[in-house]
Coordinates of C-alpha atoms in Angstrom, one line a residue:
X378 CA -20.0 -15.4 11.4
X379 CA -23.8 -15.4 12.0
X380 CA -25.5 -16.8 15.4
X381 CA -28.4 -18.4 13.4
X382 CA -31.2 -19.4 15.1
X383 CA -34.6 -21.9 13.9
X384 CA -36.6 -18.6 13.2
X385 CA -34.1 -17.9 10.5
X386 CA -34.4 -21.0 8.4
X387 CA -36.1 -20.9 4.8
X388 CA -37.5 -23.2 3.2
X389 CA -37.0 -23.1 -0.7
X390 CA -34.5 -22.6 -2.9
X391 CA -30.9 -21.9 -1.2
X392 CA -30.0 -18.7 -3.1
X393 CA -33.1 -16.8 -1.4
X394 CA -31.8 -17.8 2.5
X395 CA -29.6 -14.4 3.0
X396 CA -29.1 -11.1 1.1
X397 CA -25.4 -11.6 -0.2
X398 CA -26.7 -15.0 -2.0
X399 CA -29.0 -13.4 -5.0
X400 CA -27.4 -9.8 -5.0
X401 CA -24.1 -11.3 -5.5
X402 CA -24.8 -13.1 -8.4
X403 CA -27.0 -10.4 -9.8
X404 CA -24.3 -7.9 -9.3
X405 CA -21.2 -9.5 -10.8
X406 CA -23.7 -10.8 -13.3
X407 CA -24.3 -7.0 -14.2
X408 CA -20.7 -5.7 -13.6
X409 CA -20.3 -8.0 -17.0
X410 CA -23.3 -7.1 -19.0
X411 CA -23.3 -3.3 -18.5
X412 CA -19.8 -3.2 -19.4
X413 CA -20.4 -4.9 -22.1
X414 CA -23.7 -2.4 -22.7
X415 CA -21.7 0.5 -22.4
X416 CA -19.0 -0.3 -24.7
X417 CA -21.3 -1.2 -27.7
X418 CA -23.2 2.4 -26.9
X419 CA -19.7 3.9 -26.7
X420 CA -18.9 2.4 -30.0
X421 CA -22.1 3.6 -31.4
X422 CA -23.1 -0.1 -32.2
X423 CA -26.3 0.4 -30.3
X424 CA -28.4 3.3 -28.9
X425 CA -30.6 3.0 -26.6
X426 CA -34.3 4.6 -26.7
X427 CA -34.5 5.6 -23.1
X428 CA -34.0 8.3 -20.9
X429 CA -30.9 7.0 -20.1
X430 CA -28.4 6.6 -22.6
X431 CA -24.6 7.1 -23.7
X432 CA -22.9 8.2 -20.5
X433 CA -25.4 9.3 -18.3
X434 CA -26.6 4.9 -18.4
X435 CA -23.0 4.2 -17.9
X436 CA -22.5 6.1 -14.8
X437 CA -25.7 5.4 -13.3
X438 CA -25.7 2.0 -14.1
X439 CA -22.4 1.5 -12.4
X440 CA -23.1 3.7 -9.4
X441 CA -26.7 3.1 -8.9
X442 CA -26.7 -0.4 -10.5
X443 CA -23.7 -2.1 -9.7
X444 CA -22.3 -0.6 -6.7
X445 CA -25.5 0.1 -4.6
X446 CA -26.5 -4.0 -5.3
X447 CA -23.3 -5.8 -3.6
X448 CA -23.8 -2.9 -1.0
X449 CA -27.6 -4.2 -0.5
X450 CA -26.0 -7.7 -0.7
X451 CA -23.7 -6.8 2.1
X452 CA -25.9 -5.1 4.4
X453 CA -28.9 -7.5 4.5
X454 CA -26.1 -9.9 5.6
X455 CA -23.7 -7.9 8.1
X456 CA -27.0 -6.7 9.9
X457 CA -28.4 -9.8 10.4
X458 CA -24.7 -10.4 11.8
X459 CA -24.5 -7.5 14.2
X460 CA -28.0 -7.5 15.3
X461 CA -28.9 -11.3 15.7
X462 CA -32.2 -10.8 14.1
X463 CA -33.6 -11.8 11.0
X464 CA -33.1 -9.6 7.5
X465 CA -35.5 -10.3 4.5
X466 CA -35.1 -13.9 3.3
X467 CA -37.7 -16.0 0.8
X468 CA -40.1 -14.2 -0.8
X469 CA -39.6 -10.6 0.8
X470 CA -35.8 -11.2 -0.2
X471 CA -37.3 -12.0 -3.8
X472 CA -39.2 -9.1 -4.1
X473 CA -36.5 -6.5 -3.8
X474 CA -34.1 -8.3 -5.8
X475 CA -36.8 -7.9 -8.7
X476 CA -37.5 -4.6 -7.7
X477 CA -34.0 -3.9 -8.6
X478 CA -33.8 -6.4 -11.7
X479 CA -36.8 -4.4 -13.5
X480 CA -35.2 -1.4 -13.1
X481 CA -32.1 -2.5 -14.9
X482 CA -34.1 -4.2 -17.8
X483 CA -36.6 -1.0 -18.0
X484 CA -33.5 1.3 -18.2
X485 CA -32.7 0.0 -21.7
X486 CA -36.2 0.4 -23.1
X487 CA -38.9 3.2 -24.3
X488 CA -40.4 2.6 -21.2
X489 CA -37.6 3.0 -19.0
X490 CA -39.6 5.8 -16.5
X491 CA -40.7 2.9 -14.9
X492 CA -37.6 1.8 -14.0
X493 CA -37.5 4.9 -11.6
X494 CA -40.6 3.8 -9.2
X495 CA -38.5 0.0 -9.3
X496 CA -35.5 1.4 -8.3
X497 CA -37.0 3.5 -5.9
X498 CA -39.0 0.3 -4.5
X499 CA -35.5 -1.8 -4.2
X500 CA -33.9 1.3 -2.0
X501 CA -37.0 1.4 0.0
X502 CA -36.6 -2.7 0.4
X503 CA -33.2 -2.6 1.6
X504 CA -33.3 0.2 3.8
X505 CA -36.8 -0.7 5.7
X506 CA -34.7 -5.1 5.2
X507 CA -32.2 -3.3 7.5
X508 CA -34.3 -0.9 9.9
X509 CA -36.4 -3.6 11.6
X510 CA -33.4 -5.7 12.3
X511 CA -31.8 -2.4 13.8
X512 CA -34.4 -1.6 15.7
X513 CA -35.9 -4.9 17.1
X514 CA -31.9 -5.8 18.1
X515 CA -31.4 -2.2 19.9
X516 CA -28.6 -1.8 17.6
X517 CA -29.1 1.9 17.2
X518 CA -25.5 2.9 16.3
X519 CA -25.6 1.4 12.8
X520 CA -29.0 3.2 12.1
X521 CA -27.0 5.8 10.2
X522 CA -26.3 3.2 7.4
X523 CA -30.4 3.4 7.1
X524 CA -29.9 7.0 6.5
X525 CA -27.2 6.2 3.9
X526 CA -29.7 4.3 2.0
X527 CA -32.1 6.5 1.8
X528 CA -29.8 9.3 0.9
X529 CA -28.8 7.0 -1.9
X530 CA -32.3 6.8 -3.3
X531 CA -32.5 10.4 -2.8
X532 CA -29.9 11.8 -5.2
X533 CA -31.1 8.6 -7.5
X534 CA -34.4 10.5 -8.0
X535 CA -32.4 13.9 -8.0
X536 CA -30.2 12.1 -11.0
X537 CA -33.1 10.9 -12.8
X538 CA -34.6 14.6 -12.7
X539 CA -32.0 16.3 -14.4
X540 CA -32.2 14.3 -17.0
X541 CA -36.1 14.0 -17.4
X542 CA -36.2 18.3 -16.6
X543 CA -33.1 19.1 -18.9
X544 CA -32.4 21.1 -16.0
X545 CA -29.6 23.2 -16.3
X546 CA -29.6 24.4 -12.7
X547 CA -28.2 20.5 -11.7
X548 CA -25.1 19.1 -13.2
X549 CA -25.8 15.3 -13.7
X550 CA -21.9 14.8 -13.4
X551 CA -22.0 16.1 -10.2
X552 CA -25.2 14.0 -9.0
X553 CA -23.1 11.0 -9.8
X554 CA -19.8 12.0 -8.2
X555 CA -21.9 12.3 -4.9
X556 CA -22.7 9.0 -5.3
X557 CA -19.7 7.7 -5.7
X558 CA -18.5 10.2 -2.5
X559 CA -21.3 8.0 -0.8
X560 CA -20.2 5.0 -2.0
X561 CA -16.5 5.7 -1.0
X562 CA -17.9 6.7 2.6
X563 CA -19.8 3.7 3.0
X564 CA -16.1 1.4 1.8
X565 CA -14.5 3.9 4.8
X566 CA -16.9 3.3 7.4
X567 CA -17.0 -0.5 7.0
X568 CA -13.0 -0.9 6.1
X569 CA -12.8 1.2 9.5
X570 CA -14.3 -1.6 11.5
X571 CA -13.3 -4.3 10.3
X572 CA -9.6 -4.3 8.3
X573 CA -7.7 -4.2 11.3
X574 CA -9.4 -7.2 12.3
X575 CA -9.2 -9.1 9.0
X576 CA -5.1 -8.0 9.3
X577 CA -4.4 -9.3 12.6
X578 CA -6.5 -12.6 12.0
X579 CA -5.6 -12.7 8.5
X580 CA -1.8 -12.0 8.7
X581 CA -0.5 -13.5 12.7
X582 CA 2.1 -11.0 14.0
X583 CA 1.3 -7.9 12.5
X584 CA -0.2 -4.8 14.8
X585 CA -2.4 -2.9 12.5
X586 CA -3.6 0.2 13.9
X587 CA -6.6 2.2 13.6
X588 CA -7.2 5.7 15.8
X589 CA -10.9 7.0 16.2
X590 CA -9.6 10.5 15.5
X591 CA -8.1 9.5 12.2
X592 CA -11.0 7.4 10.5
X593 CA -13.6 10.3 11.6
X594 CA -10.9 12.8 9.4
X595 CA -10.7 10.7 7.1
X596 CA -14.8 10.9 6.4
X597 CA -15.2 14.3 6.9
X598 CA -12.9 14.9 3.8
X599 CA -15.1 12.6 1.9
X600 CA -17.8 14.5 2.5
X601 CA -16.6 18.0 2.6
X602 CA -14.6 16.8 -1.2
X603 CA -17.8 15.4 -1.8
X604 CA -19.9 19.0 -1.1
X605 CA -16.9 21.0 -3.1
X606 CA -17.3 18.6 -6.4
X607 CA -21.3 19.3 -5.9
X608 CA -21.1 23.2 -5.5
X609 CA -19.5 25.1 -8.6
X610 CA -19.0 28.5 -6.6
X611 CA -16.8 26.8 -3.9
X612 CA -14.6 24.8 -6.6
X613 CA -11.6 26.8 -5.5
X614 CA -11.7 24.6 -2.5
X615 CA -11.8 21.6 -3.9
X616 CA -8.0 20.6 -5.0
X617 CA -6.6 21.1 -1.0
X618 CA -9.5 19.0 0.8
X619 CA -9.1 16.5 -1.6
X620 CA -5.1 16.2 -1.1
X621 CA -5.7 16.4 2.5
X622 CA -7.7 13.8 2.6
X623 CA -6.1 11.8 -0.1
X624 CA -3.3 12.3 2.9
X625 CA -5.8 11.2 5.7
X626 CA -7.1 8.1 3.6
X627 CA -3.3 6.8 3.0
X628 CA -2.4 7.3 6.7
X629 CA -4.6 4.8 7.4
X630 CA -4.1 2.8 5.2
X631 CA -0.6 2.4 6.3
X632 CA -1.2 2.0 9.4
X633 CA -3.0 -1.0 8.3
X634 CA -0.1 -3.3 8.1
X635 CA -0.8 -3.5 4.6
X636 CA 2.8 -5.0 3.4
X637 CA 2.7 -7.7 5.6
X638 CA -0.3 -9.0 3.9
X639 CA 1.3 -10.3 0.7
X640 CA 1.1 -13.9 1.7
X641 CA -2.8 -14.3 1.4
X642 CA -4.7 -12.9 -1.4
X643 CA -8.2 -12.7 0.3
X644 CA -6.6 -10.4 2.6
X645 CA -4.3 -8.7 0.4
X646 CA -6.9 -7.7 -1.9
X647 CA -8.6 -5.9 0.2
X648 CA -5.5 -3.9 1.3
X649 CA -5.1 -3.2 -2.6
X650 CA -7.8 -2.1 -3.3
X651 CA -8.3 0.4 -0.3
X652 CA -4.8 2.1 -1.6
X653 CA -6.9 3.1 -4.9
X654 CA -9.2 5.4 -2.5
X655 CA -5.8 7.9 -1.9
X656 CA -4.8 7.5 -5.3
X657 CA -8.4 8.5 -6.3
X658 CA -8.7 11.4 -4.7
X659 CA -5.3 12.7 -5.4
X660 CA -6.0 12.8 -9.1
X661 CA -9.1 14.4 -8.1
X662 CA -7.3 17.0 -6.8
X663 CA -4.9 17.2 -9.8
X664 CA -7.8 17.2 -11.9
X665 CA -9.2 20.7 -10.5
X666 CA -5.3 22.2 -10.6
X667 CA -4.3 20.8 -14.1
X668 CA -7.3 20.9 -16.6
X669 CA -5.3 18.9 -19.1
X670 CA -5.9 16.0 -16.6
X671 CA -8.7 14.6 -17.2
X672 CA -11.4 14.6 -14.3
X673 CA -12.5 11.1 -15.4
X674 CA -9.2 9.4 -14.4
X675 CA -9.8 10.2 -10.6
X676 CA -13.4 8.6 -10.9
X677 CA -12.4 5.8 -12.4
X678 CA -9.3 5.1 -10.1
X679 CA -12.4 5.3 -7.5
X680 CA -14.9 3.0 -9.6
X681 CA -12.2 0.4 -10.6
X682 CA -9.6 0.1 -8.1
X683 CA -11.7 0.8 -5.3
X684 CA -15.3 -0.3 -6.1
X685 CA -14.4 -2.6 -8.1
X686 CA -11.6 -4.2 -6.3
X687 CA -13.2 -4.4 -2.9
X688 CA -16.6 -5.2 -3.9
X689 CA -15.0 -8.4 -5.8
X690 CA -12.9 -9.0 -2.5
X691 CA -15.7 -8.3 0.1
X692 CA -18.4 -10.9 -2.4
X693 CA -15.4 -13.5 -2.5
X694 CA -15.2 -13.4 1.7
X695 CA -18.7 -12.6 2.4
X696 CA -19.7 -15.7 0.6
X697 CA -16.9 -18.3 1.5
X698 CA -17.7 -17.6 5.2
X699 CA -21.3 -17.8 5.1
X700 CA -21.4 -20.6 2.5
X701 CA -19.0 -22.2 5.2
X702 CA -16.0 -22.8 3.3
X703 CA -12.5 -21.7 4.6
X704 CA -11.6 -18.1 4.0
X705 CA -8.2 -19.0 1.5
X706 CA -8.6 -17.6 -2.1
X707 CA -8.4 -20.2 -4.5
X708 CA -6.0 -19.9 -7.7
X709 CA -8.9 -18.7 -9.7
X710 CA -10.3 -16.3 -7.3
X711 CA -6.3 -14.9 -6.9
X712 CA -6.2 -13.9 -10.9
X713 CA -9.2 -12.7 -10.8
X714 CA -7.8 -10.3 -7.8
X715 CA -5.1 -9.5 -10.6
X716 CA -7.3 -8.9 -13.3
X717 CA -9.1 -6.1 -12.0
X718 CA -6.3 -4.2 -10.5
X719 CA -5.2 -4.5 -13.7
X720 CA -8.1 -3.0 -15.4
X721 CA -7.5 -0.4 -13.1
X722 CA -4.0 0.4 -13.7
X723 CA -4.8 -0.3 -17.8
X724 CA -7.8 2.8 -17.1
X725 CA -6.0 5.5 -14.9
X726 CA -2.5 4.9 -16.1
X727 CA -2.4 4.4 -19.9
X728 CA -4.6 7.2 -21.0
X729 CA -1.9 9.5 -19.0
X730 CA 1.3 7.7 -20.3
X731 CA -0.2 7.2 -23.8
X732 CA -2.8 8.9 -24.8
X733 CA -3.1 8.5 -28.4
X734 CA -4.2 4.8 -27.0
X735 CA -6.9 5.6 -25.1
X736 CA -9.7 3.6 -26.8
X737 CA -6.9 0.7 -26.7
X738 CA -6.9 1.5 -22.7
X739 CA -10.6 1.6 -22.5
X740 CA -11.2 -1.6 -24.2
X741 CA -8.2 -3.5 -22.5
X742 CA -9.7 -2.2 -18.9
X743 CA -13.0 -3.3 -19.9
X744 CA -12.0 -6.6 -21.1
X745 CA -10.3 -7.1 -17.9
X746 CA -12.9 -5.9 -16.0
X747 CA -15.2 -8.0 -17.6
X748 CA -12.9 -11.1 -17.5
X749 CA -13.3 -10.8 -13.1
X750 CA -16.4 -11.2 -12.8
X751 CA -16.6 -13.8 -14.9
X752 CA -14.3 -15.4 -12.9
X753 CA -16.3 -14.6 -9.6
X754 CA -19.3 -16.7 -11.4
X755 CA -17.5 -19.6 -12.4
X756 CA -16.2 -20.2 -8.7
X757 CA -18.9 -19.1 -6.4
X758 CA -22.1 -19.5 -9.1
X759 CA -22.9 -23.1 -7.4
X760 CA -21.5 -22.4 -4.1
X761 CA -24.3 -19.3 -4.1
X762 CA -27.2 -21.6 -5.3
X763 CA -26.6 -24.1 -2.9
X764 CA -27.3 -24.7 1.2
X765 CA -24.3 -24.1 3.3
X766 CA -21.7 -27.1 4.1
X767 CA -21.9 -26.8 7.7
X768 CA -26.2 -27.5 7.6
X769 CA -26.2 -23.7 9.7
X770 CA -28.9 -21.2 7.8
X771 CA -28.0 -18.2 5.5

């Protein structure tokens, strides 16, 4: 919970007082419309005169998008946490959240190049939002997620290129699986530090473990599966790391005390969804044995399960504890923790055990996935726009 101080109250409306508030409800907002988006270009019911269009929209818009907004969300809110000093709030909170809106609406129009220099000003935002903080607080061991940021923005601009250059030289499928590498990084890093916490507070009497040794394994795989998906001469490669560290990412997560969990579904959620970052990188590697498997199953265990799953469960505690509410899922919030491992089951599963239903599967998954986040709004929506219960700032 954050140590506020005076200097860190706002005056204004409530939803600009702390990061999670506005990218929150921008993010699940957009987790609903894109789908939506992507489904009537899928369907051919719209096209869209842009740069980005069809699938290469779709998997930025999810990655770069979605994803990268409940992460700004989250940082500009944990480092205010961990360093005691103030992240952007007001109007300097308002700016990058436009920054980031512009780039969404631009994407869908003729003039969607500008998008890039708006989505490039949003990553800029959140990474110098979080660098001050660091610095002025001496908290130089979470400078790295700084670098993560800006690494983000980097193969953004490298994604964009491909597509702008019709280059041939860079696969834009592969851009976008870094991205989600990152992403999955980022989830390990964080769940690292804090799960076994969340477990032992969360679920009295278990002893979750967590070794140093293990979780540094564990993102070394990430990145070297994430370097073997990227470089096409060292694909032989890539089916082993990936099962080893599908292998690495389960160990941990059984170490977790995951089972003991069932009991409280803000916890078990989280638990959940982690277990889709093993299964995801397994079919990964099944994907480069067997190429009647579909590559895009893996991904999408990855985007679903684990994205989608623990950014829903991460934006469900972030904002009960620093709206000041208790930290106990509501009905509600608990089916919408169903729904969306069931769009992820619907999406990796179906298309395997039936695949002569696979727009059926697609649709259903989306529906689902839809149905979540509308959930999410409904619940929190009011709870985001309005001042804390306990009077304390954020």
């Amino acid at each position: 919970m954050i140590n506020a101080k005076p200097a860190f109250q706002q005056e204004g409306a409530a939803v600009w007082n702390l990061g999670f508030r506005p990218f929150y409800l921008a993010g699940a907002a957009w987790a609903i419309i894109s789908i939506a988006l992507w489904i009537l270009q899928w369907q051919g019911v719209i096209v869209l005169r842009s740069h980005l269009a069809g699938t290469a929209w779709h998997m930025h818009e999810m990655i770069f998008g979605y994803a990268f907004a409940v992460v700004a969300g989250f940082l500009l809110t944990a480092v205010r946490a961990w360093t005691n000093q103030p992240t952007p709030t007001g109007s300097s909170l308002m700016w990058i959240v436009v920054a980031w809106l512009f780039a969404r609406v631009l994407y869908l129009t003729p003039w969607s190049l500008a998008g890039i220099v708006f989505e490039t000003l949003f990553f800029i935002g959140v990474a110098w939002g979080i660098a001050v903080p660091i610095h002025r607080g001496g908290n130089r061991q979470n400078f790295f997620f700084v670098m993560l940021i800006a690494f983000a923005a980097l193969l953004n601009l490298v994604f964009h290129y491909s597509l702008i250059a019709a280059s041939a030289s860079i696969d834009l499928r592969s851009i976008a699986i870094a991205g989600l590498d990152l992403l999955c990084f980022i989830i390990t890093i964080v769940s690292g530090r804090v799960m076994p916490m969340f477990t032992r507070n969360g679920a009295p009497g278990t002893n979750p473990k967590s070794y140093p040794q293990l979780e540094k394994a564990a993102l070394i795989g990430i990145f070297c599966t994430g370097v073997l998906s990227f470089v096409t001469t060292l694909q032989m490669w890539l089916a082993p790391v990936a099962f080893i560290t599908s292998g690495l990412l389960f160990t941990r997560w059984i170490l977790c005390s995951p089972l003991a969990t069932w009991r409280n579904p803000i916890l078990w959620i989280l638990h959940a969804s982690l277990l889709w970052l093993p299964i995801g990188y397994a079919l990964r590697a099944f994907a480069a044995i067997y190429p009647s498997l579909a590559s895009s199953i893996g991904v999408h265990a990855i985007t679903i399960g684990v994205i989608g799953g623990l950014t829903l469960a991460m934006m469900t505690r972030t904002a009960r504890g620093h709206t000041g509410r208790n930290l106990r899922a509501s009905k509600l919030e608990t089916v919408a923790y169903l729904t969306i491992l069931a769009s992820a089951c619907i999406r990796v599963f179906m298309p395997m055990i039936a695949p002569t239903f696979y727009i059926e599967s697609v649709l259903a998954s989306s529906l689902l996935w839809a149905a979540s986040f509308s959930l999410y709004l409904w619940v929190f929506t009011p709870w985001l726009l309005a001042s804390r219960l306990d009077g304390k700032a954020g």
